[in-house]
XYZ file of C-alpha atoms in Angstrom:
41
model
C 7.193 31.517 -15.279
C 6.068 31.492 -18.901
C 6.392 28.239 -20.808
C 6.595 28.021 -24.554
C 3.811 25.982 -26.093
C 6.261 23.292 -27.212
C 7.660 22.910 -23.676
C 4.155 22.784 -22.237
C 3.152 20.102 -24.744
C 6.239 18.038 -23.853
C 5.414 18.226 -20.148
C 1.756 17.447 -20.858
C 2.623 14.430 -23.002
C 5.143 13.169 -20.436
C 2.631 13.482 -17.594
C -0.008 11.725 -19.706
C 2.388 8.857 -20.429
C 3.186 8.551 -16.729
C -0.526 8.590 -15.876
C -1.288 5.900 -18.466
C 1.578 3.746 -17.176
C 0.387 4.043 -13.577
C -3.232 3.479 -14.618
C -2.345 0.317 -16.580
C -0.217 -0.885 -13.669
C -3.055 -0.476 -11.174
C -5.580 -1.955 -13.614
C -3.309 -4.995 -13.978
C -3.043 -5.382 -10.188
C -6.820 -5.049 -9.777
C -7.387 -7.673 -12.490
C -4.952 -10.038 -10.798
C -6.634 -9.507 -7.431
C -10.094 -10.104 -8.893
C -8.821 -13.321 -10.512
C -7.417 -14.548 -7.200
C -10.657 -13.569 -5.465
C -12.688 -15.486 -8.054
C -10.474 -18.556 -7.695
C -10.625 -18.529 -3.888
C -14.367 -17.932 -3.677
């Protein structure tokens, strides 16, 4: 299957946005966990 460059760029941008959203979500959870850990310790 051959993709046009524009279609490939759209898919690439969409996947990057999803990755950034997931990354920020996990970073937020890790920060919250580290805060709780600091408060409990």
